[in-house]
JSON list of C-alpha atoms in Angstrom, two decimals:
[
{"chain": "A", "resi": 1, "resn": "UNK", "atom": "CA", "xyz": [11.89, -9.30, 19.11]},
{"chain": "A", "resi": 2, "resn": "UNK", "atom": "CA", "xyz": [10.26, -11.03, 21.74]},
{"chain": "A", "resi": 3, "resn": "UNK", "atom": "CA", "xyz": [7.27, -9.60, 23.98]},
{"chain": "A", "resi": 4, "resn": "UNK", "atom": "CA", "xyz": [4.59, -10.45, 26.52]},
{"chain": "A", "resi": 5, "resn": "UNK", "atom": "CA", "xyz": [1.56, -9.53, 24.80]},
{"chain": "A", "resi": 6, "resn": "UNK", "atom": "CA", "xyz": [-0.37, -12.18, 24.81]},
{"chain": "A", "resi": 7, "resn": "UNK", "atom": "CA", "xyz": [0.53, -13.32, 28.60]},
{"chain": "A", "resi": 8, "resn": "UNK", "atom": "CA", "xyz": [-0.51, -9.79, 29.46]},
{"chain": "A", "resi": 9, "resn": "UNK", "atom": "CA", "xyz": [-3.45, -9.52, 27.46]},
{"chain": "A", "resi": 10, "resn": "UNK", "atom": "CA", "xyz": [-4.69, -12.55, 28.73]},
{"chain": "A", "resi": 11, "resn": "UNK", "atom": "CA", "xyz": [-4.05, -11.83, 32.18]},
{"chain": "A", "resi": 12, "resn": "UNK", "atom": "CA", "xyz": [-6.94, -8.73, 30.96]},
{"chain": "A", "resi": 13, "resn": "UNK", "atom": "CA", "xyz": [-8.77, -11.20, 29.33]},
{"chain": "A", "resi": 14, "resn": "UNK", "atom": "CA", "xyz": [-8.87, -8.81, 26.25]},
{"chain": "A", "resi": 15, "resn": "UNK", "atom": "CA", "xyz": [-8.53, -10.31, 22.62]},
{"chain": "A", "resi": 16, "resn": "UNK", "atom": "CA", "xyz": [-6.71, -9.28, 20.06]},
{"chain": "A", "resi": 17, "resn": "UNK", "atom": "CA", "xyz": [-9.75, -6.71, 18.98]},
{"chain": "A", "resi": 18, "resn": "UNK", "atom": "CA", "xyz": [-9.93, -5.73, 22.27]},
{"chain": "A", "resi": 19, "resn": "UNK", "atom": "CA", "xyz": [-6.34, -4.69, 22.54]},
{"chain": "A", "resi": 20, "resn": "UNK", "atom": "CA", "xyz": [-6.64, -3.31, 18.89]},
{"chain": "A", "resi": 21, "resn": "UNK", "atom": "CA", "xyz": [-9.19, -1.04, 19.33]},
{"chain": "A", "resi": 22, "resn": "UNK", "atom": "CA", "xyz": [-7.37, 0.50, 22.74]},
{"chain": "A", "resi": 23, "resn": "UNK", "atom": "CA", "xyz": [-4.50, 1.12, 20.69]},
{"chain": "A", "resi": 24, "resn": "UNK", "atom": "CA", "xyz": [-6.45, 2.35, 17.75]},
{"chain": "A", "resi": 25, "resn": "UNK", "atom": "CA", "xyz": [-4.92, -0.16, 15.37]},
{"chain": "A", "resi": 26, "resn": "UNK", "atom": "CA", "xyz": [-5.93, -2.80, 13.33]},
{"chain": "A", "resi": 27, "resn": "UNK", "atom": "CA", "xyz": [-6.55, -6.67, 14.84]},
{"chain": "A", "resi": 28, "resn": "UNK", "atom": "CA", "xyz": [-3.80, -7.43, 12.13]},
{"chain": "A", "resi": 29, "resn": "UNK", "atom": "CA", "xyz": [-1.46, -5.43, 13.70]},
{"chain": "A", "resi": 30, "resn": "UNK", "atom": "CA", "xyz": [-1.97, -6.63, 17.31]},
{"chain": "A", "resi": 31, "resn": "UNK", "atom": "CA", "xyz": [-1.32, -9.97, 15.56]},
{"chain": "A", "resi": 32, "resn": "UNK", "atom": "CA", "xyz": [1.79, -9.15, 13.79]},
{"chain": "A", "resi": 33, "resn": "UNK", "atom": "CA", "xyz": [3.42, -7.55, 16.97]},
{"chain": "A", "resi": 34, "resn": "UNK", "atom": "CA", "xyz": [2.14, -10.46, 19.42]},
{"chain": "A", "resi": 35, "resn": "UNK", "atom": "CA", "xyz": [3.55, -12.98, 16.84]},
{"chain": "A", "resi": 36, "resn": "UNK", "atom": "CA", "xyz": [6.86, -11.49, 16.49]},
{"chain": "A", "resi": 37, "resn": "UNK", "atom": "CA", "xyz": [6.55, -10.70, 12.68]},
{"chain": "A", "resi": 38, "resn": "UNK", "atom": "CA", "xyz": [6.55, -6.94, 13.18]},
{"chain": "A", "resi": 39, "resn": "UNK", "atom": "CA", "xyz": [8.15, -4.75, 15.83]},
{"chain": "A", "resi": 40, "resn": "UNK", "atom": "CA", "xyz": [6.34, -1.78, 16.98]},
{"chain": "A", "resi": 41, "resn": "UNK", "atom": "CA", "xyz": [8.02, 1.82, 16.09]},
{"chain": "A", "resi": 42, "resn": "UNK", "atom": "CA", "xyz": [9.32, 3.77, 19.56]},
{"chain": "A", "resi": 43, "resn": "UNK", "atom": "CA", "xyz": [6.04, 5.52, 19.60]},
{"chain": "A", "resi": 44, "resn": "UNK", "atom": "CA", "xyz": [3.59, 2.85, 19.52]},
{"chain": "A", "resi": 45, "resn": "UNK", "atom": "CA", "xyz": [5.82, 0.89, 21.94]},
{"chain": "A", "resi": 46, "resn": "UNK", "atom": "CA", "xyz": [5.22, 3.22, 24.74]},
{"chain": "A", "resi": 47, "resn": "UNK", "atom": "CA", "xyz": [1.62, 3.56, 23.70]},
{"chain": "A", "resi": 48, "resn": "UNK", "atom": "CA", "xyz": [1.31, -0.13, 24.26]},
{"chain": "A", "resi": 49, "resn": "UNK", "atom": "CA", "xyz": [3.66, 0.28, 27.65]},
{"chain": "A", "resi": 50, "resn": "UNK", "atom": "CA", "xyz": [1.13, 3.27, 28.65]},
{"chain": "A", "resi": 51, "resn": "UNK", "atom": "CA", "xyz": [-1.54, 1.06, 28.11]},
{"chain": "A", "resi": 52, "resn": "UNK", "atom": "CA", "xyz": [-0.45, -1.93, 30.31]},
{"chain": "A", "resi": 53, "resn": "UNK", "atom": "CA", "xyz": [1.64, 0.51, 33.43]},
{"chain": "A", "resi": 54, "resn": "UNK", "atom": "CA", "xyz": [4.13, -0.95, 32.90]},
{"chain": "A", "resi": 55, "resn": "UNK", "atom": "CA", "xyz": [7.90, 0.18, 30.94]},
{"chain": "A", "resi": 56, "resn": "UNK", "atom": "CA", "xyz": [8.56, -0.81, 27.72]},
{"chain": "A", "resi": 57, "resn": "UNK", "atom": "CA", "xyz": [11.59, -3.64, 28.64]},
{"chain": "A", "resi": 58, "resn": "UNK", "atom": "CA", "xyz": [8.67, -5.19, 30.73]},
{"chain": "A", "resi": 59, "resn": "UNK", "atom": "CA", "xyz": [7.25, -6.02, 27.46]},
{"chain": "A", "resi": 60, "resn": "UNK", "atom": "CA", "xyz": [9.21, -6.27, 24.90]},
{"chain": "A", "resi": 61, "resn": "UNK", "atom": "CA", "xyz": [12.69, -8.54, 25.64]},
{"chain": "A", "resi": 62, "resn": "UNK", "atom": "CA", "xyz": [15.75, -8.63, 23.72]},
{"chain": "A", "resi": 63, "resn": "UNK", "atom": "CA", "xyz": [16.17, -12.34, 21.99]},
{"chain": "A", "resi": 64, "resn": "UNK", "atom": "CA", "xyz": [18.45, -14.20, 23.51]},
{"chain": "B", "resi": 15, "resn": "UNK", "atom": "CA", "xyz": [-10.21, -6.76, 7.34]},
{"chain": "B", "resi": 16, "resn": "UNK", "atom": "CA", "xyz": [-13.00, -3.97, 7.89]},
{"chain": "B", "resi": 17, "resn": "UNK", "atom": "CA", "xyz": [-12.00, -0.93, 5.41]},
{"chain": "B", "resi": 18, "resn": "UNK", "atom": "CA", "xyz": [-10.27, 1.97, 7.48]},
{"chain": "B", "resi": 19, "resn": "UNK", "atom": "CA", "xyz": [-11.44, 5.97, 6.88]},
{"chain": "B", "resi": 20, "resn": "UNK", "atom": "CA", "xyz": [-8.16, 5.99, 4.76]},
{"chain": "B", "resi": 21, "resn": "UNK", "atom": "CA", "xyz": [-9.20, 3.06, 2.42]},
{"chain": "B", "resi": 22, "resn": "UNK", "atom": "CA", "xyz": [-12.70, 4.34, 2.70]},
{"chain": "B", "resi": 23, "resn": "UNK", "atom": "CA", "xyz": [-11.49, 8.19, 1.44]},
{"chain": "B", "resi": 24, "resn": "UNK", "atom": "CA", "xyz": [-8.95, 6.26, -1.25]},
{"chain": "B", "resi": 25, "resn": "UNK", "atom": "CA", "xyz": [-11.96, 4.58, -2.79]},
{"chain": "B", "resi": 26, "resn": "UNK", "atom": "CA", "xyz": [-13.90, 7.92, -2.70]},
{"chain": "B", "resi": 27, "resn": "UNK", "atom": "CA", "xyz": [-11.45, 9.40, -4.46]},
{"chain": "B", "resi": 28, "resn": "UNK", "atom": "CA", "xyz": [-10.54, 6.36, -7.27]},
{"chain": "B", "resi": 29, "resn": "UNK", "atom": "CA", "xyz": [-13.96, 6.66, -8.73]},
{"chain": "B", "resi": 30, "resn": "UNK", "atom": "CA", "xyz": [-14.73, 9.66, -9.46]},
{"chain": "B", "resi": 31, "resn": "UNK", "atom": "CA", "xyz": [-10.68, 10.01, -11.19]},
{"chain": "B", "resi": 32, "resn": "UNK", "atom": "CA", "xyz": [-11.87, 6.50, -13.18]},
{"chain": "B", "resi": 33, "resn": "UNK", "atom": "CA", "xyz": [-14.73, 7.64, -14.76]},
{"chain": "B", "resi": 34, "resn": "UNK", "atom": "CA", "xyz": [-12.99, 11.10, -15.39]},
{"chain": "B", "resi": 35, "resn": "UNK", "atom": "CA", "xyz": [-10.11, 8.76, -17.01]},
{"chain": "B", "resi": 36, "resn": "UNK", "atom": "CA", "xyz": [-12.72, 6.38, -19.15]},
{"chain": "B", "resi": 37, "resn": "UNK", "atom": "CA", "xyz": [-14.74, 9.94, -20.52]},
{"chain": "B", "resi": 38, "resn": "UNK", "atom": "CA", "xyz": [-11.40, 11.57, -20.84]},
{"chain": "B", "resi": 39, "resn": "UNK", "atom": "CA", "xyz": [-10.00, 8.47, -23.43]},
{"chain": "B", "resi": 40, "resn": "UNK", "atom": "CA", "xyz": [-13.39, 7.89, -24.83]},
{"chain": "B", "resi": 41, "resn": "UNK", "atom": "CA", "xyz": [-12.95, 12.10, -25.84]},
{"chain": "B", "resi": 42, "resn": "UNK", "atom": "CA", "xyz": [-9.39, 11.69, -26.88]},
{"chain": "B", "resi": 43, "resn": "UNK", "atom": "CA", "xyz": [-10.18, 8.52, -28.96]},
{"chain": "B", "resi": 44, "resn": "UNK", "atom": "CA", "xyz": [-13.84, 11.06, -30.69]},
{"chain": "B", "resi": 45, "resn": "UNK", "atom": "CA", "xyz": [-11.32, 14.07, -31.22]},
{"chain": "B", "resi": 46, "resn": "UNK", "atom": "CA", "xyz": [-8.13, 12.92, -32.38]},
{"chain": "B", "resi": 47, "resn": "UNK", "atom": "CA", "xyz": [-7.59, 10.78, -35.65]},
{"chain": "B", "resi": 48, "resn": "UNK", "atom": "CA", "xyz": [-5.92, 7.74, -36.15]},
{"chain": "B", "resi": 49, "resn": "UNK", "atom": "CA", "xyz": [-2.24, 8.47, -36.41]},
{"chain": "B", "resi": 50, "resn": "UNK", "atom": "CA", "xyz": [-2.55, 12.27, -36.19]},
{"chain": "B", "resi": 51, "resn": "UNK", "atom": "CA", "xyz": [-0.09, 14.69, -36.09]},
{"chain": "B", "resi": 52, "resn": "UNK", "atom": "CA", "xyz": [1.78, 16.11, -32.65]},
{"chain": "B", "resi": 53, "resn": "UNK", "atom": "CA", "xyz": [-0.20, 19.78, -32.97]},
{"chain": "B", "resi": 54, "resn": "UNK", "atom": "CA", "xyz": [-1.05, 21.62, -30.26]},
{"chain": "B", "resi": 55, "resn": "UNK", "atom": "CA", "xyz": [-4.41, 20.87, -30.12]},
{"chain": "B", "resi": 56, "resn": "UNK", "atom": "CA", "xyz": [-3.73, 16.72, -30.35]},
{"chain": "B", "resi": 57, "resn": "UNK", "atom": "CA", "xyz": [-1.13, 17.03, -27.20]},
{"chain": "B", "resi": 58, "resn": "UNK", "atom": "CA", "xyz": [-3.44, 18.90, -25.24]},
{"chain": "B", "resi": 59, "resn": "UNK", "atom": "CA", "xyz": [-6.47, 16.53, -25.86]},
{"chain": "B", "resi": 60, "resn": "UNK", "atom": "CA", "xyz": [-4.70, 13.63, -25.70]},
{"chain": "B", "resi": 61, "resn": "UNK", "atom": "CA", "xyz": [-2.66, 14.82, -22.27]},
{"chain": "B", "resi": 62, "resn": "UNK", "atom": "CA", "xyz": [-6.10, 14.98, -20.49]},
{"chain": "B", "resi": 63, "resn": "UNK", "atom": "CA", "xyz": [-6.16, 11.35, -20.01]},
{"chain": "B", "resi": 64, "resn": "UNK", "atom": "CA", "xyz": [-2.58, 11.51, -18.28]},
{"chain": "B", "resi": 65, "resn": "UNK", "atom": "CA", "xyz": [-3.96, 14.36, -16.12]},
{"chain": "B", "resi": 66, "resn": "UNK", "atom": "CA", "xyz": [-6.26, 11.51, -14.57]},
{"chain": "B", "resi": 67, "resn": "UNK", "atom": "CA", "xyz": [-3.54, 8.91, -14.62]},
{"chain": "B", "resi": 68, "resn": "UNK", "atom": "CA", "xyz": [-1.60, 11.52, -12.16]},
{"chain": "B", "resi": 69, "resn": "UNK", "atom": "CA", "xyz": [-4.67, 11.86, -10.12]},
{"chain": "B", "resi": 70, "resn": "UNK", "atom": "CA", "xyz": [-4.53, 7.74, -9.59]},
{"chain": "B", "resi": 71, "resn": "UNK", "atom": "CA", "xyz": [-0.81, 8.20, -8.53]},
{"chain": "B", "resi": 72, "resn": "UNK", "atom": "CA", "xyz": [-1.69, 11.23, -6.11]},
{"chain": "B", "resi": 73, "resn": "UNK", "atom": "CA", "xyz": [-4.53, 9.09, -5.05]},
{"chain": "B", "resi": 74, "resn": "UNK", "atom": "CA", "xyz": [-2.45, 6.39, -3.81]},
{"chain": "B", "resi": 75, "resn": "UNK", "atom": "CA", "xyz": [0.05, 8.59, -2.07]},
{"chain": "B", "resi": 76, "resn": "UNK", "atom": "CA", "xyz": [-2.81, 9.76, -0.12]},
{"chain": "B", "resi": 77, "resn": "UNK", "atom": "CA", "xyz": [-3.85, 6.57, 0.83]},
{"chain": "B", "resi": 78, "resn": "UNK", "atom": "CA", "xyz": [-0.51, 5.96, 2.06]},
{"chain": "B", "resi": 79, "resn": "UNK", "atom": "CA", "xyz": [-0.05, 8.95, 4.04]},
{"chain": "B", "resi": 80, "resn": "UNK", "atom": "CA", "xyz": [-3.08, 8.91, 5.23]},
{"chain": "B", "resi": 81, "resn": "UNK", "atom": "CA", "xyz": [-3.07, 5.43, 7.34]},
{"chain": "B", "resi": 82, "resn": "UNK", "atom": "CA", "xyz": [-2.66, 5.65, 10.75]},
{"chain": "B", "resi": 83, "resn": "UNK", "atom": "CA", "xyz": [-1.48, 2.05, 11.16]},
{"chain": "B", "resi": 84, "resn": "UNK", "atom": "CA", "xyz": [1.81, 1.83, 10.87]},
{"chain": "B", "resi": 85, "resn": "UNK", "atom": "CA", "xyz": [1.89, -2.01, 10.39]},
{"chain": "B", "resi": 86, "resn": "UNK", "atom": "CA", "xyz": [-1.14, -1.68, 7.61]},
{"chain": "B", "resi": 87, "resn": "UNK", "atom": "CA", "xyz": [1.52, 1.46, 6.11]},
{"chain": "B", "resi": 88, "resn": "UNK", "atom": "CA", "xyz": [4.50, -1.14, 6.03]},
{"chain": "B", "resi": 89, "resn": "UNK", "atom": "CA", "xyz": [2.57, -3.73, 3.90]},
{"chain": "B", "resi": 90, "resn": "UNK", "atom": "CA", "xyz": [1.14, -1.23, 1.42]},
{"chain": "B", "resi": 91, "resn": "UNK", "atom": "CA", "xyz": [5.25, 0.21, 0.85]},
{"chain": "B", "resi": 92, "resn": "UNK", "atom": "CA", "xyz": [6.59, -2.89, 0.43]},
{"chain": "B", "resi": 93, "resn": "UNK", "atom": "CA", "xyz": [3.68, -3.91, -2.27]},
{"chain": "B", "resi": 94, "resn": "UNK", "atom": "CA", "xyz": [4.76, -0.39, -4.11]},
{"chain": "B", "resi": 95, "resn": "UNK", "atom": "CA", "xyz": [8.21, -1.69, -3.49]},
{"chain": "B", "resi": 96, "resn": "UNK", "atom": "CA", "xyz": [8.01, -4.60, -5.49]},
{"chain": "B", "resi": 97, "resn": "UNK", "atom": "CA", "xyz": [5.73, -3.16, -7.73]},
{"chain": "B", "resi": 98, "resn": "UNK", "atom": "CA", "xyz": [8.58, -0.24, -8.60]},
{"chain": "B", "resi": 99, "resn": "UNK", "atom": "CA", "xyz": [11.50, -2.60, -8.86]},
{"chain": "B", "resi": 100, "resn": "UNK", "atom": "CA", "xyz": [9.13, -5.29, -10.98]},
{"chain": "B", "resi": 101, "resn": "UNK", "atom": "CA", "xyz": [8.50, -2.32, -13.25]},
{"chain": "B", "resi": 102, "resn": "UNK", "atom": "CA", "xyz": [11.95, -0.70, -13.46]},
{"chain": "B", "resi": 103, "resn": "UNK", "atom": "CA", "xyz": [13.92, -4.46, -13.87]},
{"chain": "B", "resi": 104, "resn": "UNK", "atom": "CA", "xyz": [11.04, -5.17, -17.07]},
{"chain": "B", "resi": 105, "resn": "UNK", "atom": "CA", "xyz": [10.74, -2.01, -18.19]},
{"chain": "B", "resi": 106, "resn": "UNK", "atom": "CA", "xyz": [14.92, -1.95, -18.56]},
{"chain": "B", "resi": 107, "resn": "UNK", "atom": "CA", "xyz": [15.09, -5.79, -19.56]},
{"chain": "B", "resi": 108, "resn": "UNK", "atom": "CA", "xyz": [12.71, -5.14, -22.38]},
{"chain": "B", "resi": 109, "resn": "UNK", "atom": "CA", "xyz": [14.72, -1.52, -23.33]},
{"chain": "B", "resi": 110, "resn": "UNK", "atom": "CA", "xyz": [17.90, -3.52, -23.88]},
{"chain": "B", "resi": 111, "resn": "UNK", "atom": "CA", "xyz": [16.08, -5.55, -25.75]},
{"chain": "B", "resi": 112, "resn": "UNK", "atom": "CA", "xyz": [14.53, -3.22, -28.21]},
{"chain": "B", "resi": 113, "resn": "UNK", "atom": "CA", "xyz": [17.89, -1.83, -28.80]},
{"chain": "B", "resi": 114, "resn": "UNK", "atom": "CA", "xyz": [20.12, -4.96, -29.76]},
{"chain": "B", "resi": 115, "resn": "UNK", "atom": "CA", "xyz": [16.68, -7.05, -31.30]},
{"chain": "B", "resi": 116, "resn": "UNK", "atom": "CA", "xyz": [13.97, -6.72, -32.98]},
{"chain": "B", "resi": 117, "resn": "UNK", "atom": "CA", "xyz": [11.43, -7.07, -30.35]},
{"chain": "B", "resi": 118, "resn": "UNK", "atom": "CA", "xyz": [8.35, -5.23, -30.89]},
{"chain": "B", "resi": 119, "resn": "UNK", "atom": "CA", "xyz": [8.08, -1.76, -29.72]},
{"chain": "B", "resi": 120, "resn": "UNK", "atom": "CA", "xyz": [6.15, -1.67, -26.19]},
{"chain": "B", "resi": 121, "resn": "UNK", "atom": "CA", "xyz": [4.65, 2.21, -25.83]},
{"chain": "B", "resi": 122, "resn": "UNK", "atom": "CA", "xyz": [5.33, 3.64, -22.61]},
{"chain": "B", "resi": 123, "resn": "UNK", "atom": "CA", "xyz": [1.64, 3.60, -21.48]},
{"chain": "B", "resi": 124, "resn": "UNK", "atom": "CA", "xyz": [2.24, 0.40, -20.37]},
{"chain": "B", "resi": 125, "resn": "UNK", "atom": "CA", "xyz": [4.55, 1.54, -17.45]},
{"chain": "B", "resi": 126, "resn": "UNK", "atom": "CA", "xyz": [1.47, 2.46, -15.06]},
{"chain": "B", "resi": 127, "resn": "UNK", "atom": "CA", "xyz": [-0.75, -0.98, -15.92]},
{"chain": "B", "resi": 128, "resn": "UNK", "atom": "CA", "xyz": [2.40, -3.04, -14.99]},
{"chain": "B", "resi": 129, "resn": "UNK", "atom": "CA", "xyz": [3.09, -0.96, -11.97]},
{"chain": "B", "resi": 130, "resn": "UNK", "atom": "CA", "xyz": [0.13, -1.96, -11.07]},
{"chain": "B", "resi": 131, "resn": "UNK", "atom": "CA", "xyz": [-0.02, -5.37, -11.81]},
{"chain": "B", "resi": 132, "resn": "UNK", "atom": "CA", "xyz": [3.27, -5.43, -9.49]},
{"chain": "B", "resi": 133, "resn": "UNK", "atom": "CA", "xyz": [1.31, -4.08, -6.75]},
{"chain": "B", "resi": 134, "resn": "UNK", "atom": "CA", "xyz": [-0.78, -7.60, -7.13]},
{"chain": "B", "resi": 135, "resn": "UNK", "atom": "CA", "xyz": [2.53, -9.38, -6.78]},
{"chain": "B", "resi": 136, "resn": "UNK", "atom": "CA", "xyz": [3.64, -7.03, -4.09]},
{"chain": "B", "resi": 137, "resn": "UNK", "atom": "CA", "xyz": [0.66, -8.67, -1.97]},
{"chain": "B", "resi": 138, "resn": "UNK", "atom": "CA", "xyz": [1.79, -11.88, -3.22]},
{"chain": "B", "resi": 139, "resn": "UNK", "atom": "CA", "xyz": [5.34, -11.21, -1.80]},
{"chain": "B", "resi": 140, "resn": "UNK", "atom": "CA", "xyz": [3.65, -9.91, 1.66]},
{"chain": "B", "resi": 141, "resn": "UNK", "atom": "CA", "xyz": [1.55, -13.13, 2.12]},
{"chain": "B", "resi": 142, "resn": "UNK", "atom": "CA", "xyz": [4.15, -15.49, 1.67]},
{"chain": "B", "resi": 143, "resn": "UNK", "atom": "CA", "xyz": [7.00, -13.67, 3.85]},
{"chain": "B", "resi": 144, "resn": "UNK", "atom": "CA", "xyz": [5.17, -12.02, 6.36]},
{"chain": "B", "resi": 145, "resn": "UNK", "atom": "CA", "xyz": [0.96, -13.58, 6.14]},
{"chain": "B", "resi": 146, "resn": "UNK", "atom": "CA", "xyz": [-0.24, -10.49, 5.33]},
{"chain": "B", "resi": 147, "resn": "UNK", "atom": "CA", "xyz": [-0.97, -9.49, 1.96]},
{"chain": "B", "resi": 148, "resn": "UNK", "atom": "CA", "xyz": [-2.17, -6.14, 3.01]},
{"chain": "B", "resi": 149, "resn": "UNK", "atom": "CA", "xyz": [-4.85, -4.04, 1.47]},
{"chain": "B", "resi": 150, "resn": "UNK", "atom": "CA", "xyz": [-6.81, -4.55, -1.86]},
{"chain": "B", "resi": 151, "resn": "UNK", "atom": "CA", "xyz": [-6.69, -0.94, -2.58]}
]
């Protein structure tokens, strides 16, 4: 799944620790989502969404 | 990566179990003779060991359970994944063999070690299809 992660981090001008530690994961994990080799569960989804005001489809896209 | 509180509590727990595993052998191996009889008293000594092996095995379940990431979680299944199915496809490969050959005998203890060599090639399997191998625990 695609997702905006790193445009909206950057627009925060967080890194990847940054955003990690806000959403009390590990860097790894921030890395895997942002790079499309993991997709978050429901849960952490709207934790990210919560984190960035904004809803989850803002984020995350559908491919294609 | 930094260890988390539940790799951190995992390791607190492996080494006390290990040394409780190494004395429990050592006793076994002092107590029991060489190619002694199933008595009471033999199965019970030499069980204590496997008492420890369980605690490795509850251990690890803990350490699964216990991490809050759910992308660190995901690479440590998979790595028991492949460990379960690496054990299960050599333990029954080398079972068909002892029946139809004459293959030497491999005893059962061997089942955990391999397990957890798999869990080495579980990392292995995580690094190449995803680039993360996950934990060293």
């Amino acid at each position: 799944m695609k997702n905006r992660l790193k445009i909206l981090r950057a627009e925060r001008d967080w890194s990847q620790q940054d955003l990690a530690e806000r959403l009390e994961v590990s860097r790894q994990s921030v890395n895997a989502i942002e790079t499309g080799k993991y997709d978050p569960s429901l849960p952490l989804a709207f934790r990210i969404a919560d984190l960035f005001g904004l809803p989850i489809e803002a984020i995350f896209l559908k491919e294609g | 990566m930094a260890a988390n509180p539940a790799q951190r509590r995992y390791v607190g727990r492996m080494i006390p179990i290990s040394i409780a595993y190494v004395a429990a052998v050592m006793l076994a191996s002092w107590i029991i003779p060489d190619d002694a009889a199933a008595t009471p008293l033999t199965v019970a000594v030499a069980l204590v060991p496997a008492l420890a092996t369980s605690g490795f095995i509850w251990a690890m379940a803990r350490f699964v359970t216990e991490l809050t990431d759910e992308y660190v979680r995901m690479l440590e299944i998979r790595k028991m994944l492949v460990a379960t199915g690496l054990t299960l496809a050599l333990a029954s490969g080398w079972g068909i063999l002892e029946l139809f050959t004459d293959v030497p005998k491999v005893p059962l203890f061997f089942v955990f070690p391999v397990w957890c060599l798999g869990l080495a090639v579980g990392s292995l399997v995580n690094k190449l299809t995803i680039g993360d191998a996950g934990s060293c625990a």
